[in-house]
PDB file of C-alpha atoms in Angstrom:
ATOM      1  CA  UNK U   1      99.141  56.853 132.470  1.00  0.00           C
ATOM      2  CA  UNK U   2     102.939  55.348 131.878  1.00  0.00           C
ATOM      3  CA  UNK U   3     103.879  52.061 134.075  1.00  0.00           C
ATOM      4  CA  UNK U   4     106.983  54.212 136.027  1.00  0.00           C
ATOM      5  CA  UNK U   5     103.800  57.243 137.024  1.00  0.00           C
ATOM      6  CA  UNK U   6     101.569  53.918 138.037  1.00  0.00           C
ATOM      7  CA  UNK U   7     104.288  52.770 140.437  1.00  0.00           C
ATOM      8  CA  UNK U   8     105.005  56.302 142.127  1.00  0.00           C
ATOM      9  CA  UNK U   9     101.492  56.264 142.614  1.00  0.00           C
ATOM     10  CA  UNK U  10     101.379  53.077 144.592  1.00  0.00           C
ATOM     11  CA  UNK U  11     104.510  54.239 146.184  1.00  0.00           C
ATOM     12  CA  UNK U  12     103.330  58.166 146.982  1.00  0.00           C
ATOM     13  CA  UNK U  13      99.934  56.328 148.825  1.00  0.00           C
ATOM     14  CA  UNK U  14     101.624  53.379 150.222  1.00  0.00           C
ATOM     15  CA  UNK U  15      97.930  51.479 151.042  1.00  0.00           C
ATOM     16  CA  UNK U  16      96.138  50.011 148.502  1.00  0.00           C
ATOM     17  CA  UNK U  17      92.257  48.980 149.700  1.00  0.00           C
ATOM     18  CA  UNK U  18      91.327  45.730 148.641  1.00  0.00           C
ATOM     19  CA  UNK U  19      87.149  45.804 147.200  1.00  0.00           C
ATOM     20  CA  UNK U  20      85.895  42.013 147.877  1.00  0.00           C
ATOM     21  CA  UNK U  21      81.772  41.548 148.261  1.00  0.00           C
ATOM     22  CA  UNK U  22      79.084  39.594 146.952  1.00  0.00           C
ATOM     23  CA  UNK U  23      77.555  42.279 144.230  1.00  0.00           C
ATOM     24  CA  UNK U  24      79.124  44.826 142.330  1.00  0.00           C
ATOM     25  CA  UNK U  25      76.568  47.101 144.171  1.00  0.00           C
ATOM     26  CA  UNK U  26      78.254  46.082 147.430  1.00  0.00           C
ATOM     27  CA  UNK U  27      81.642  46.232 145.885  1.00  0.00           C
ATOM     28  CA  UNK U  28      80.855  49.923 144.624  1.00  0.00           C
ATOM     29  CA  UNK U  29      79.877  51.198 147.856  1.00  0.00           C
ATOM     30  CA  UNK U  30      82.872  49.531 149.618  1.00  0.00           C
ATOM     31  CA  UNK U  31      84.916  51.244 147.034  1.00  0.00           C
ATOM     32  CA  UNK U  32      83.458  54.780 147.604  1.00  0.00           C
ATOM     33  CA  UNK U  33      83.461  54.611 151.216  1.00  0.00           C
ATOM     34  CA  UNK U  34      87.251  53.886 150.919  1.00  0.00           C
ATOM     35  CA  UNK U  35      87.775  57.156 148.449  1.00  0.00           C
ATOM     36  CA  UNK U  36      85.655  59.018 150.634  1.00  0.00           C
ATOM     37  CA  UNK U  37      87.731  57.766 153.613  1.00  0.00           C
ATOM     38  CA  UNK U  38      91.355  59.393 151.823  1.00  0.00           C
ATOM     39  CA  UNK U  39      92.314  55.369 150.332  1.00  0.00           C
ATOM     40  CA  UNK U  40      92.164  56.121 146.222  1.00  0.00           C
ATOM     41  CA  UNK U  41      94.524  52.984 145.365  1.00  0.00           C
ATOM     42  CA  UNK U  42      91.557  50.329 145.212  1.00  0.00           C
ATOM     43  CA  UNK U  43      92.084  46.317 144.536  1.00  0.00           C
ATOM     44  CA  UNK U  44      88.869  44.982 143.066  1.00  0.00           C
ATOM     45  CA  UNK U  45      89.161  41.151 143.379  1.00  0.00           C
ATOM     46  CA  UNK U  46      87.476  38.967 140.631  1.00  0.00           C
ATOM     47  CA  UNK U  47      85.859  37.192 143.185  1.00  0.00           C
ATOM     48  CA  UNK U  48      83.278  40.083 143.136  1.00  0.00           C
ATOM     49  CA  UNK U  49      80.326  40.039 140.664  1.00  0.00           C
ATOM     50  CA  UNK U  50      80.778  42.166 138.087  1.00  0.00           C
ATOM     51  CA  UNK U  51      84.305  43.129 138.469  1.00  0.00           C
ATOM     52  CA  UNK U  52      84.783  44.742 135.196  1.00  0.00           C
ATOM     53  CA  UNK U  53      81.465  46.488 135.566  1.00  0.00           C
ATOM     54  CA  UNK U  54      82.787  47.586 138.753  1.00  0.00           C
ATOM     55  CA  UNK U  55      85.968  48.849 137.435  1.00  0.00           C
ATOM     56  CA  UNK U  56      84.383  50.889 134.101  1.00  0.00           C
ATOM     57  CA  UNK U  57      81.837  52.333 136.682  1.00  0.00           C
ATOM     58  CA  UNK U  58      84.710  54.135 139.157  1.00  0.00           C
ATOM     59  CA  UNK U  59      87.045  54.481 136.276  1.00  0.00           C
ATOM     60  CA  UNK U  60      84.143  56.939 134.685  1.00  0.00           C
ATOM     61  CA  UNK U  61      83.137  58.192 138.130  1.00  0.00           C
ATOM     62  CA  UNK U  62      86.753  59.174 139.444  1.00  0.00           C
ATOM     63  CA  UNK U  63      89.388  59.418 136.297  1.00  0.00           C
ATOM     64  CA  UNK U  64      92.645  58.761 137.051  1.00  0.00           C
ATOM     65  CA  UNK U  65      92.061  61.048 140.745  1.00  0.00           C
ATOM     66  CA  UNK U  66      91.905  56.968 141.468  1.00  0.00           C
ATOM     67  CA  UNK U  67      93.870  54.503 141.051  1.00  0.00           C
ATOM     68  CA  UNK U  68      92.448  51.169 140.092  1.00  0.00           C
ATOM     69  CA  UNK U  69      93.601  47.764 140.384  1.00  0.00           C
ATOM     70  CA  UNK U  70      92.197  44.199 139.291  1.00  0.00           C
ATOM     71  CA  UNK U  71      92.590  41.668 142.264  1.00  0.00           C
ATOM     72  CA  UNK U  72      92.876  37.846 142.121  1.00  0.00           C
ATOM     73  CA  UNK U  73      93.632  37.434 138.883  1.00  0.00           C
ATOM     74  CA  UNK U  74      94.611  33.831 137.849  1.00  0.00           C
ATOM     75  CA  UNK U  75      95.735  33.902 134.171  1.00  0.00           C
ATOM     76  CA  UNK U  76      96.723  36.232 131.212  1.00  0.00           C
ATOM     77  CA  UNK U  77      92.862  36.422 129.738  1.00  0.00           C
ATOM     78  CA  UNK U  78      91.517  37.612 132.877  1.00  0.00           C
ATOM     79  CA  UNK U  79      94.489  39.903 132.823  1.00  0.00           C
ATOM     80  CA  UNK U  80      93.783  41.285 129.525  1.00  0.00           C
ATOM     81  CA  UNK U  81      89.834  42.284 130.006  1.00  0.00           C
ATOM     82  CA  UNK U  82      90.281  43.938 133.459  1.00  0.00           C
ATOM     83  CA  UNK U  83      93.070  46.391 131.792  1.00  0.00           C
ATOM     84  CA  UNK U  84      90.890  46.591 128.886  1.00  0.00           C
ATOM     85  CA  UNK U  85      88.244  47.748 131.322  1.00  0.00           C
ATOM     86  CA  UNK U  86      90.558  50.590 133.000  1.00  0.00           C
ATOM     87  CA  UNK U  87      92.865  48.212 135.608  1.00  0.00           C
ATOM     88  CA  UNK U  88      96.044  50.056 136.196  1.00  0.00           C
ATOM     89  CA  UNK U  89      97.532  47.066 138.048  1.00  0.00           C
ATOM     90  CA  UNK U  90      96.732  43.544 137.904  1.00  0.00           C
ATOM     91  CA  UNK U  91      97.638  41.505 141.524  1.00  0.00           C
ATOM     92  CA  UNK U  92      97.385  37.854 141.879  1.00  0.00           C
ATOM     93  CA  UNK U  93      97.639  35.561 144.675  1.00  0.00           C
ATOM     94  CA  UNK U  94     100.008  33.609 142.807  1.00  0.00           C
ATOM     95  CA  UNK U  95     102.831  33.543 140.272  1.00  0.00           C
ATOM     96  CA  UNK U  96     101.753  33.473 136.535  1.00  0.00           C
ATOM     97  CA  UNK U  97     104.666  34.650 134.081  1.00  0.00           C
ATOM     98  CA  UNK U  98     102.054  34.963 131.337  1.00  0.00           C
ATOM     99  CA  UNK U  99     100.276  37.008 133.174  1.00  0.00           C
ATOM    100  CA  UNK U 100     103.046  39.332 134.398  1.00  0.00           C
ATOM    101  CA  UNK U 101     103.875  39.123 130.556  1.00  0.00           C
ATOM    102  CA  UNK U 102     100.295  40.293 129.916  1.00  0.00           C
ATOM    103  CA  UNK U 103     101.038  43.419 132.008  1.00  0.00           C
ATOM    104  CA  UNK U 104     104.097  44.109 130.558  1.00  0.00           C
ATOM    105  CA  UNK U 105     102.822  44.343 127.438  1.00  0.00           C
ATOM    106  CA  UNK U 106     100.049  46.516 127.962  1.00  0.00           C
ATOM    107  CA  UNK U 107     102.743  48.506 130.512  1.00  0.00           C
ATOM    108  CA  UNK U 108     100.352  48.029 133.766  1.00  0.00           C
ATOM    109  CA  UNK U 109     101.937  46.868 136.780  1.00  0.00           C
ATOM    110  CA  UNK U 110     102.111  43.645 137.631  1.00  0.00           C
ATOM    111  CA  UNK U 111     101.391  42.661 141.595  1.00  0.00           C
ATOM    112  CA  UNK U 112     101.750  39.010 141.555  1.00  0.00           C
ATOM    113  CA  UNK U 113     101.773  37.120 145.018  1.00  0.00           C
ATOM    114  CA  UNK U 114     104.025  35.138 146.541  1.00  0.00           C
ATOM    115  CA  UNK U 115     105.828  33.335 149.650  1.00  0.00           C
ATOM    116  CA  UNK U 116     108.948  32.889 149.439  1.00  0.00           C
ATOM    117  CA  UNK U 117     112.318  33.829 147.966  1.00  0.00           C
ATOM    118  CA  UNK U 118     112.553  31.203 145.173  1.00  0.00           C
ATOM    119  CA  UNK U 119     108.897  32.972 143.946  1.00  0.00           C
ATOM    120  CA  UNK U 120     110.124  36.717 144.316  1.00  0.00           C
ATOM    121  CA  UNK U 121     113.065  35.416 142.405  1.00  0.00           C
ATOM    122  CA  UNK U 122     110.980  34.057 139.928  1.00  0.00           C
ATOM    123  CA  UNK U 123     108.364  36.622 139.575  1.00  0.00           C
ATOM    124  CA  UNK U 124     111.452  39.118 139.002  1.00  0.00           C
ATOM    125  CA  UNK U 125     113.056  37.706 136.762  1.00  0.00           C
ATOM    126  CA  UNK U 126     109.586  37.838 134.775  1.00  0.00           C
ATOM    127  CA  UNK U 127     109.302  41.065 134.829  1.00  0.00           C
ATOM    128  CA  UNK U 128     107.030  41.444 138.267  1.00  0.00           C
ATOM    129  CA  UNK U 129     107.203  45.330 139.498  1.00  0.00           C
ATOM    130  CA  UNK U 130     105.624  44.783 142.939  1.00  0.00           C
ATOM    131  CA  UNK U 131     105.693  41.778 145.311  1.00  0.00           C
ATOM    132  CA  UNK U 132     102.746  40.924 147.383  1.00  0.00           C
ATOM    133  CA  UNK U 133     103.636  38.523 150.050  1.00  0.00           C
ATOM    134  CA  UNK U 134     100.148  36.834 150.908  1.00  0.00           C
ATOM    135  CA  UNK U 135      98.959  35.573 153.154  1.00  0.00           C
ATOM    136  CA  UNK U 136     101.871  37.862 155.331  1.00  0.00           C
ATOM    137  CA  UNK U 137      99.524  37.642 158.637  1.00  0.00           C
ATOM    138  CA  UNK U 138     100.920  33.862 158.765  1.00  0.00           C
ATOM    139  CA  UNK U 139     104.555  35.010 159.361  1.00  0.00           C
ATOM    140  CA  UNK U 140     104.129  39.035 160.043  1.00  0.00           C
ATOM    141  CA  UNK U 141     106.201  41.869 159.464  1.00  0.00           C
ATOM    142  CA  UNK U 142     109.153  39.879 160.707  1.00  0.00           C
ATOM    143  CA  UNK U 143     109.243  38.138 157.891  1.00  0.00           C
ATOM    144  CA  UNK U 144     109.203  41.470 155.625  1.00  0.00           C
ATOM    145  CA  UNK U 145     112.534  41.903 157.475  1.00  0.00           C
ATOM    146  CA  UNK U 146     114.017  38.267 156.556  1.00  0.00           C
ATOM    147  CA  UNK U 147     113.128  38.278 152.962  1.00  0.00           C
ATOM    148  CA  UNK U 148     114.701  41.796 152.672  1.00  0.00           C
ATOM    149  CA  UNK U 149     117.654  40.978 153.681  1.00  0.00           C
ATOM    150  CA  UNK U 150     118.322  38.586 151.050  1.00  0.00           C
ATOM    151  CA  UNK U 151     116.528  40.227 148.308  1.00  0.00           C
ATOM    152  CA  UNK U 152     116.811  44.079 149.175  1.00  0.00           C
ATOM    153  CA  UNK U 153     116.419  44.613 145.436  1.00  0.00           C
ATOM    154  CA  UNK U 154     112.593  43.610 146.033  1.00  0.00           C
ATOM    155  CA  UNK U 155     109.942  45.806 146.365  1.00  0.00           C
ATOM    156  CA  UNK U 156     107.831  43.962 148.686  1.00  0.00           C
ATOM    157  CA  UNK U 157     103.878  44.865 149.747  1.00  0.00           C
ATOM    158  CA  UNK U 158     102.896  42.319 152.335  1.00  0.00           C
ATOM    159  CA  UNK U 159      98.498  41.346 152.100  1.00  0.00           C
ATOM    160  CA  UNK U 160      96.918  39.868 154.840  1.00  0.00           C
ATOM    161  CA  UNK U 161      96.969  41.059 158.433  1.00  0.00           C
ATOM    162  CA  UNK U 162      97.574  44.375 158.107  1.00  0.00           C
ATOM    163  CA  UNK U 163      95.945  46.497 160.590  1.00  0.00           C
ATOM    164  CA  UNK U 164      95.645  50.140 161.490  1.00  0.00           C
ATOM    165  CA  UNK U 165      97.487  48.751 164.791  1.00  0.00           C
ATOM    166  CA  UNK U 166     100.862  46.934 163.307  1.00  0.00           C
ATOM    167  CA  UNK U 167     100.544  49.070 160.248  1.00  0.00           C
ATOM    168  CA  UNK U 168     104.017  50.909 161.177  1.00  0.00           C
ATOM    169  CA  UNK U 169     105.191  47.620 161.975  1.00  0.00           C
ATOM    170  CA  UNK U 170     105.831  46.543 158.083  1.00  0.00           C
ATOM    171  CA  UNK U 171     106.735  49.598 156.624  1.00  0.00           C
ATOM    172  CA  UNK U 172     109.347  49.597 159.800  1.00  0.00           C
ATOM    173  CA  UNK U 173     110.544  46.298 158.823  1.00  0.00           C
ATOM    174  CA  UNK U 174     110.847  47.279 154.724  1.00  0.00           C
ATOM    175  CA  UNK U 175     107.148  47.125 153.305  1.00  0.00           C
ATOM    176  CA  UNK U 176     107.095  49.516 150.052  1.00  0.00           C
ATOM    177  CA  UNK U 177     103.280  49.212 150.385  1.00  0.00           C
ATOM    178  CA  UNK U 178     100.585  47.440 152.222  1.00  0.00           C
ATOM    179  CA  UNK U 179      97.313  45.603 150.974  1.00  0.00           C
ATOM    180  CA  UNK U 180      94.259  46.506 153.274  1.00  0.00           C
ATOM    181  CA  UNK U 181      91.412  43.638 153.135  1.00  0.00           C
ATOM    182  CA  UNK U 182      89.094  42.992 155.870  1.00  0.00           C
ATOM    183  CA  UNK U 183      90.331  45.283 158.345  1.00  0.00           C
ATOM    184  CA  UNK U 184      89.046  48.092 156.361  1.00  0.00           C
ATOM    185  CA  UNK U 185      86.367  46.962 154.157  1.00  0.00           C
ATOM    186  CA  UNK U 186      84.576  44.277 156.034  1.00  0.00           C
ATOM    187  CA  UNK U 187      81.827  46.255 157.681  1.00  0.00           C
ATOM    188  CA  UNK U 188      80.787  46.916 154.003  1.00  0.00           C
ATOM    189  CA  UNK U 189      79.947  43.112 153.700  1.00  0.00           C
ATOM    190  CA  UNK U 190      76.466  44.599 155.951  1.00  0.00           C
ATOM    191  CA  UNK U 191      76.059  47.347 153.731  1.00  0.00           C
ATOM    192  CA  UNK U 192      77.764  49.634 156.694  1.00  0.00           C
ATOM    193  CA  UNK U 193      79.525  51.802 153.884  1.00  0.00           C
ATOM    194  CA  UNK U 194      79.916  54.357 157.047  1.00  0.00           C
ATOM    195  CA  UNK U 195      81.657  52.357 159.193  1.00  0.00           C
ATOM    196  CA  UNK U 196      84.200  51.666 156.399  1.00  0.00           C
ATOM    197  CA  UNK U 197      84.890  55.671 155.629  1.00  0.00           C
ATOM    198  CA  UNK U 198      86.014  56.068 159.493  1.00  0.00           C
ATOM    199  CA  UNK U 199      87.627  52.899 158.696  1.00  0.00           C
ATOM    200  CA  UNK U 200      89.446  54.192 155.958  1.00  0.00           C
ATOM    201  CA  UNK U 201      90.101  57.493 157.426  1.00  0.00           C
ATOM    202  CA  UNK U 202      91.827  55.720 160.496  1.00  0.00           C
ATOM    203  CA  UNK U 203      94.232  54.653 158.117  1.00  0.00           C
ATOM    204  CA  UNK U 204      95.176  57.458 156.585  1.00  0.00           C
ATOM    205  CA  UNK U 205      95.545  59.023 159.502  1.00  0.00           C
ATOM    206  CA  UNK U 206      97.983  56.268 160.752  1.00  0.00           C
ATOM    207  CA  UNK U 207      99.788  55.800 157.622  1.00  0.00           C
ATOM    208  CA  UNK U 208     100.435  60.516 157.790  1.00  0.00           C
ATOM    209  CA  UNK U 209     102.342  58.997 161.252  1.00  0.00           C
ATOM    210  CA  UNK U 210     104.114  56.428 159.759  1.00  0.00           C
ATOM    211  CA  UNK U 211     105.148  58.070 156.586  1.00  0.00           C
ATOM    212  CA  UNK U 212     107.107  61.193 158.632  1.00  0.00           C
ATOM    213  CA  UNK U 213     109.598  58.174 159.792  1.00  0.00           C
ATOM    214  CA  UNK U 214     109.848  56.770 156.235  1.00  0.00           C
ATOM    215  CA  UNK U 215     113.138  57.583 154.749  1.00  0.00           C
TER     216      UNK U 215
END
C-alpha cells in the first residue's frame, strides 16, 4: 500500500486504537476486540512482548482490511524490523529524524510525538506526515486549538486523554485524528476482551456523530 493511500486511511477512520499489555496473547486479544468493535487502525506499542510477533500474526489474520501501526518506537532499527514485519506506520513518543528518515525510505508514515511548536517544526521539516501531541490530556483539546493557529499547515493527532466523552472536543478544536489508549483497551489488561468490543463500538458510534460536523 503507497504512503498517500496509508494517510487517507488514517484520515477516512480518524481513531487509531493503541494495543499496550503484558503478552502478545493479551495484546492479540486487545487487538481483536478493537476490530471486532469497528476500530481497524491499531497502534501496537513495543512495550508489548512480542510486538513483531504480534504484528505478523494480525497482518496474516486481517490483510490490509487493517491497518497496522508500530507504537513507541525509539530509534531507526526498531523502525526498520516492525515495517519489515507489516507496520504501516511507525509512532513515537518522541522526535527521532532518523527514524522519520527510516519511514521515509521505506514510504510508511511516520507518527512521531511531540509538545510543542519548535518539535512540530522540527519533525516537519524531517519529513514527519502526522503529529501526535502526547501526552495532550496535560493541556486538552484547547491546546489543539493554540498550536493550530500557528502551524495550520500541521496535521495534528493529539494521544492521551481522549475519551468517548471529549472525543468531539479535539476534532472540534482541529484534531486530524485521535490516539485511543486506556480508555478503550484497558479492560483487556484483565483479559475482559468483551468489555473492550462495547468499548470500541462506543467509539465508533461517537466518532459516526462527530464526523457528520467535520468539514
Amino acid at each position: 500500500m503507497l504512503k498517500h493511500a496509508i494517510f487517507q486511511g488514517i484520515v477516512q477512520r480518524r481513531m487509531v486504537g493503541i494495543v499496550r499489555a503484558g503478552s502478545a496473547d493479551i495484546a492479540l486479544g486487545i487487538a481483536e476486540a478493537c476490530i471486532a468493535g469497528g476500530i481497524t487502525a491499531l497502534e501496537v506499542a513495543f512495550t508489548t512482548p512480542g510486538t513483531l510477533d504480534v504484528i505478523k500474526t494480525l497482518r496474516q489474520r486481517h490483510g490490509d482490511g487493517v491497518m497496522l501501526g508500530a507504537g513507541t518506537v525509539l530509534d531507526p532499527e526498531t523502525a526498520r524490523l516492525a515495517i519489515l514485519a507489516g507496520a504501516q506506520f511507525i509512532i513515537s513518543p518522541s522526535v527521532n529524524v532518523d527514524t522519520i528518515r527510516m519511514c521515509q525510505r521505506y514510504q510508511v508514515l511516520a507518527m512521531p510525538g511531540v509538545m510543542t511548536p519548535t518539535e512540530i517544526v522540527t519533525a516537519l521539516d524531517a519529513g514527519a506526515d502526522i503529529i501526535k501531541i502526547f501526552p495532550a490530556e496535560m493541556f486538552g483539546p484547547a491546546y489543539i486549538k493554540a498550536l493550530s493557529a500557528p502551524l495550520p499547515q500541521a496535521p495534528l493527532m493529539p494521544t492521551g486523554g481522549v475519551t468517548v466523552d471529549n472525543l468531539g472536543e479535539w476534532f472540534a478544536n482541529g484534531a486530524l485524528a485521535v490516539g485511543i489508549g486506556s480508555s478503550l483497551s484497558g479492560p483487556g489488561a484483565s483479559g475482559d476482551f468483551v468489555a473492550v468490543e462495547t468499548r470500541a463500538r462506543a467509539f465508533v458510534a461517537a466518532m459516526e456523530k462527530v464526523r457528520s460536523k467535520l468539514p
